[in-house]
């Protein structure tokens, strides 16, 4: 049996002439970027991207290499996801008083860093993802998929679970979709995720147990607005072999409670000023 050439475009068969793809390199690169769709943060394999963009795997691999060198995509294990360049070019996240959230809570993030000396994050929800507003690197930090301005699905992060636990409507929207497995520890069963979020709601503390990257664990807590609903979350993360996230839970509760009071006071002042 003759096997089709790996260079054939989708639709070509062995022994038949391949129709020429008249698209320019720019057209093909844009087709690849469009092919990520809702998986832009999670990551997609080369073969699947090639299928979606109607390109050969070899052409896709070459173009992805070019896009990676320019920051338009980045590796996520064996997959690719949209990179920092496109996040920088994207419109700012739509959230009222976002600057107030970042400016008010960053000093508390610094306090959390001083207490832990581990990597700390400040994040908000945008749709089904978390968006990182700030990040301070710890002394023993390990590579993490998070970056300021970056987006990661909320269900597999500590900061995301700290906020999702208090938003049942969004939780059901997420569990009704595809829960991609980032690591062998990622919670992808809807009932398990609901139970996990119920524990977060009861304790006020969320954990990431190597769910977004193997070897990385974290503890997180919400920062609440005047209505009691989370406006953001902060986390402490570190290496699984040397960092015990439960040891930071008391500090997380205390600092996030203090941050919640400070945010409520700043928000009242902000609104009075119009």
Short mmCIF file of C-alpha atoms in Angstrom, two decimals:
data_model
loop_
_atom_site.label_atom_id
_atom_site.label_comp_id
_atom_site.label_asym_id
_atom_site.label_seq_id
_atom_site.Cartn_x
_atom_site.Cartn_y
_atom_site.Cartn_z
CA UNK A 1 0.00 0.00 0.00
CA UNK A 2 1.33 3.41 -0.94
CA UNK A 3 1.38 5.98 1.84
CA UNK A 4 0.56 9.60 1.00
CA UNK A 5 3.54 11.93 1.14
CA UNK A 6 3.85 13.84 4.43
CA UNK A 7 4.12 17.02 2.38
CA UNK A 8 0.68 16.58 0.82
CA UNK A 9 -1.92 19.09 1.86
CA UNK A 10 -5.18 17.80 3.40
CA UNK A 11 -7.40 16.22 0.78
CA UNK A 12 -4.52 14.94 -1.38
CA UNK A 13 -4.35 11.16 -1.99
CA UNK A 14 -1.59 8.88 -3.19
CA UNK A 15 -1.13 8.83 -6.94
CA UNK A 16 -3.17 11.97 -7.56
CA UNK A 17 -1.76 15.43 -8.17
CA UNK A 18 -1.95 17.71 -5.16
CA UNK A 19 -3.89 20.93 -5.68
CA UNK A 20 -1.58 23.85 -5.11
CA UNK A 21 -2.17 25.94 -2.02
CA UNK A 22 -2.14 29.52 -3.30
CA UNK A 23 -2.06 31.10 0.14
CA UNK A 24 0.95 33.22 1.02
CA UNK A 25 3.16 32.43 4.02
CA UNK A 26 1.42 35.23 5.93
CA UNK A 27 -1.99 33.74 5.08
CA UNK A 28 -0.85 30.34 6.34
CA UNK A 29 0.63 31.77 9.54
CA UNK A 30 -2.62 33.62 10.25
CA UNK A 31 -4.59 30.44 9.54
CA UNK A 32 -2.48 28.65 12.16
CA UNK A 33 -3.07 31.39 14.73
CA UNK A 34 -6.81 31.31 14.03
CA UNK A 35 -6.78 27.52 14.38
CA UNK A 36 -6.12 27.71 18.14
CA UNK A 37 -9.70 28.86 18.73
CA UNK A 38 -10.84 28.24 22.32
CA UNK A 39 -7.65 26.24 23.00
CA UNK A 40 -5.38 29.29 22.79
CA UNK A 41 -4.42 29.09 26.49
CA UNK A 42 -4.46 25.31 26.85
CA UNK A 43 -2.34 24.41 23.84
CA UNK A 44 -2.82 22.36 20.66
CA UNK A 45 -0.60 19.78 18.97
CA UNK A 46 1.03 20.35 15.58
CA UNK A 47 -1.04 17.67 13.83
CA UNK A 48 -4.32 19.10 15.09
CA UNK A 49 -3.33 22.66 14.17
CA UNK A 50 -2.33 21.48 10.70
CA UNK A 51 -5.70 19.77 10.28
CA UNK A 52 -7.64 22.84 11.42
CA UNK A 53 -5.61 25.20 9.22
CA UNK A 54 -5.68 22.79 6.24
CA UNK A 55 -1.90 22.70 6.02
CA UNK A 56 0.64 19.92 5.88
CA UNK A 57 2.29 18.99 9.15
CA UNK A 58 5.74 19.95 7.82
CA UNK A 59 4.53 23.40 6.73
CA UNK A 60 2.80 23.92 10.07
CA UNK A 61 5.89 22.89 12.01
CA UNK A 62 8.06 25.32 10.03
CA UNK A 63 5.64 28.21 10.47
CA UNK A 64 5.18 27.50 14.18
CA UNK A 65 8.95 27.69 14.58
CA UNK A 66 8.94 31.13 12.98
CA UNK A 67 6.00 32.26 15.13
CA UNK A 68 7.71 30.93 18.25
CA UNK A 69 10.91 32.85 17.52
CA UNK A 70 8.85 36.03 17.31
CA UNK A 71 6.84 35.40 20.47
CA UNK A 72 3.49 34.84 18.72
CA UNK A 73 3.28 31.25 20.01
CA UNK A 74 5.10 29.31 22.72
CA UNK A 75 5.60 25.68 23.70
CA UNK A 76 3.25 24.12 26.26
CA UNK A 77 4.80 20.67 26.68
CA UNK A 78 4.48 18.95 23.31
CA UNK A 79 1.78 21.44 22.27
CA UNK A 80 1.76 25.09 21.25
CA UNK A 81 -0.30 27.95 22.64
CA UNK A 82 -0.54 31.66 21.87
CA UNK A 83 2.52 33.54 23.09
CA UNK A 84 3.33 36.79 24.88
CA UNK A 85 3.38 38.93 21.73
CA UNK A 86 -0.32 38.41 21.08
CA UNK A 87 -1.21 38.94 24.73
CA UNK A 88 0.66 42.25 24.61
CA UNK A 89 -1.20 43.28 21.46
CA UNK A 90 -4.58 42.20 22.81
CA UNK A 91 -7.02 44.70 24.21
CA UNK A 92 -6.75 45.29 27.95
CA UNK A 93 -8.94 43.01 30.01
CA UNK A 94 -12.40 44.42 30.52
CA UNK A 95 -12.99 44.88 34.24
CA UNK A 96 -14.11 47.99 36.10
CA UNK A 97 -11.45 49.60 38.28
CA UNK A 98 -8.76 47.09 37.19
CA UNK A 99 -6.02 49.60 37.93
CA UNK A 100 -7.47 50.08 41.39
CA UNK A 101 -7.34 46.33 42.00
CA UNK A 102 -3.71 46.06 40.91
CA UNK A 103 -2.50 49.20 42.68
CA UNK A 104 -4.30 48.44 45.94
CA UNK A 105 -3.35 44.77 46.17
CA UNK A 106 0.25 44.78 44.95
CA UNK A 107 1.62 45.98 48.34
CA UNK A 108 -0.13 43.03 49.99
CA UNK A 109 1.39 40.74 47.36
CA UNK A 110 4.80 42.10 48.34
CA UNK A 111 3.99 41.40 52.00
CA UNK A 112 3.06 37.84 51.05
CA UNK A 113 6.39 37.49 49.28
CA UNK A 114 8.29 38.76 52.34
CA UNK A 115 6.51 36.20 54.50
CA UNK A 116 7.11 33.25 52.19
CA UNK A 117 10.11 34.06 49.97
CA UNK A 118 8.34 32.00 47.32
CA UNK A 119 6.80 33.03 43.99
CA UNK A 120 3.57 34.97 44.51
CA UNK A 121 0.80 35.89 42.07
CA UNK A 122 -2.06 38.36 41.84
CA UNK A 123 -4.80 37.41 39.37
CA UNK A 124 -8.38 38.17 38.33
CA UNK A 125 -10.97 36.20 36.40
CA UNK A 126 -11.67 36.97 32.76
CA UNK A 127 -14.27 34.62 31.38
CA UNK A 128 -13.15 31.07 32.15
CA UNK A 129 -9.47 32.05 32.48
CA UNK A 130 -7.38 33.77 35.10
CA UNK A 131 -5.32 36.77 34.03
CA UNK A 132 -2.17 37.53 36.02
CA UNK A 133 -1.87 41.16 37.06
CA UNK A 134 1.40 40.80 38.97
CA UNK A 135 4.03 38.21 39.85
CA UNK A 136 7.07 38.28 42.13
CA UNK A 137 9.61 35.49 41.70
CA UNK A 138 10.76 33.49 44.71
CA UNK A 139 14.33 32.64 45.63
CA UNK A 140 13.79 28.97 44.77
CA UNK A 141 11.36 29.45 41.93
CA UNK A 142 10.88 26.81 39.26
CA UNK A 143 9.62 27.48 35.73
CA UNK A 144 5.90 28.27 35.77
CA UNK A 145 3.43 28.78 32.91
CA UNK A 146 2.23 32.05 34.47
CA UNK A 147 3.31 35.50 33.36
CA UNK A 148 2.01 39.02 33.88
CA UNK A 149 -0.78 39.53 31.36
CA UNK A 150 -0.95 35.82 30.61
CA UNK A 151 -4.07 33.67 30.75
CA UNK A 152 -4.52 30.13 32.07
CA UNK A 153 -7.76 28.16 32.52
CA UNK A 154 -9.13 28.88 35.99
CA UNK A 155 -10.05 25.32 36.94
CA UNK A 156 -6.45 24.08 37.19
CA UNK A 157 -4.90 26.99 39.14
CA UNK A 158 -5.03 27.91 42.81
CA UNK A 159 -6.03 31.51 42.14
CA UNK A 160 -8.69 30.36 39.70
CA UNK A 161 -10.24 27.89 42.13
CA UNK A 162 -10.16 30.52 44.90
CA UNK A 163 -12.48 32.68 42.76
CA UNK A 164 -14.50 29.98 40.97
CA UNK A 165 -15.62 28.54 44.31
CA UNK A 166 -17.84 31.60 44.80
CA UNK A 167 -19.24 31.71 41.25
CA UNK A 168 -21.50 28.66 40.75
CA UNK A 169 -22.79 29.87 37.38
CA UNK A 170 -19.29 30.12 35.93
CA UNK A 171 -18.33 26.81 37.53
CA UNK A 172 -21.19 25.04 35.72
CA UNK A 173 -20.19 26.70 32.47
CA UNK A 174 -16.66 25.36 32.89
CA UNK A 175 -17.58 21.82 33.93
CA UNK A 176 -20.01 21.70 31.01
CA UNK A 177 -17.11 22.18 28.60
CA UNK A 178 -13.86 20.33 28.02
CA UNK A 179 -11.53 20.07 31.02
CA UNK A 180 -8.12 19.59 29.42
CA UNK A 181 -5.57 17.57 31.39
CA UNK A 182 -2.43 19.70 31.77
CA UNK A 183 -0.68 17.11 33.96
CA UNK A 184 -1.63 13.69 35.37
CA UNK A 185 -2.84 15.56 38.48
CA UNK A 186 -5.24 17.98 36.74
CA UNK A 187 -8.83 17.55 37.93
CA UNK A 188 -10.87 16.81 34.80
CA UNK A 189 -13.87 15.02 36.34
CA UNK A 190 -16.77 17.49 36.80
CA UNK A 191 -17.96 15.98 40.08
CA UNK A 192 -14.44 16.00 41.53
CA UNK A 193 -14.02 19.63 40.54
CA UNK A 194 -17.34 20.59 42.11
CA UNK A 195 -16.32 18.82 45.34
CA UNK A 196 -12.94 20.56 45.28
CA UNK A 197 -14.58 23.97 44.91
CA UNK A 198 -17.00 23.17 47.74
CA UNK A 199 -13.99 22.58 50.01
CA UNK A 200 -12.48 25.87 48.87
CA UNK A 201 -15.74 27.65 49.65
CA UNK A 202 -15.79 26.14 53.15
CA UNK A 203 -12.10 26.73 53.95
CA UNK A 204 -11.47 29.99 52.08
CA UNK A 205 -8.25 28.43 50.79
CA UNK A 206 -7.49 26.78 47.44
CA UNK A 207 -4.65 24.50 46.42
CA UNK A 208 -2.98 23.59 43.15
CA UNK A 209 -1.41 20.15 43.59
CA UNK A 210 0.80 19.94 40.48
CA UNK A 211 -2.32 20.48 38.36
CA UNK A 212 -0.93 23.02 35.89
CA UNK A 213 2.72 21.90 35.94
CA UNK A 214 4.32 18.85 37.47
CA UNK A 215 6.60 19.73 40.37
CA UNK A 216 4.73 22.97 41.15
CA UNK A 217 2.28 23.39 44.05
CA UNK A 218 0.53 26.46 45.40
CA UNK A 219 -1.91 27.84 47.94
CA UNK A 220 -4.31 30.69 47.16
CA UNK A 221 -7.07 32.77 48.70
CA UNK A 222 -9.60 35.28 47.36
CA UNK A 223 -9.61 39.03 47.90
CA UNK A 224 -13.22 40.10 48.31
CA UNK A 225 -15.08 43.25 47.38
CA UNK A 226 -17.63 45.04 49.58
CA UNK A 227 -20.35 42.59 48.46
CA UNK A 228 -18.31 39.62 49.66
CA UNK A 229 -17.58 38.31 46.16
CA UNK A 230 -13.97 37.82 45.03
CA UNK A 231 -12.48 40.60 42.90
CA UNK A 232 -9.06 38.93 42.71
CA UNK A 233 -6.95 36.20 44.28
CA UNK A 234 -3.38 35.88 45.51
CA UNK A 235 -1.23 32.77 45.70
CA UNK A 236 2.11 31.44 46.90
CA UNK A 237 3.72 28.69 44.83
CA UNK A 238 6.90 26.66 45.06
CA UNK A 239 8.61 23.35 44.27
CA UNK A 240 6.61 20.30 45.33
CA UNK A 241 9.70 18.64 46.79
CA UNK A 242 10.53 21.46 49.21
CA UNK A 243 7.50 23.72 49.65
CA UNK A 244 4.52 22.82 51.84
CA UNK A 245 1.65 25.05 50.66
CA UNK A 246 -0.39 24.36 53.82
CA UNK A 247 2.30 26.11 55.85
CA UNK A 248 1.31 29.39 54.16
CA UNK A 249 -2.46 29.01 54.59
CA UNK A 250 -2.70 31.10 57.81
CA UNK A 251 -0.71 33.94 56.22
CA UNK A 252 -2.85 33.72 53.07
CA UNK A 253 -6.06 34.09 55.08
CA UNK A 254 -4.75 37.00 57.15
CA UNK A 255 -3.17 38.96 54.31
CA UNK A 256 -6.10 38.47 51.91
CA UNK A 257 -8.56 39.54 54.63
CA UNK A 258 -6.51 42.68 55.23
CA UNK A 259 -6.28 43.28 51.49
CA UNK A 260 -10.07 42.91 51.19
CA UNK A 261 -10.61 45.63 53.80
CA UNK A 262 -8.10 47.92 52.10
CA UNK A 263 -9.70 47.39 48.70
CA UNK A 264 -13.18 48.14 50.05
CA UNK A 265 -11.90 51.40 51.59
CA UNK A 266 -10.10 52.45 48.39
CA UNK A 267 -13.14 51.58 46.30
CA UNK A 268 -15.40 53.79 48.45
CA UNK A 269 -12.94 56.65 48.10
CA UNK A 270 -12.64 56.04 44.35
CA UNK A 271 -16.42 56.16 43.89
CA UNK A 272 -16.82 59.31 45.97
CA UNK A 273 -14.33 61.03 43.70
CA UNK A 274 -16.40 59.97 40.72
#
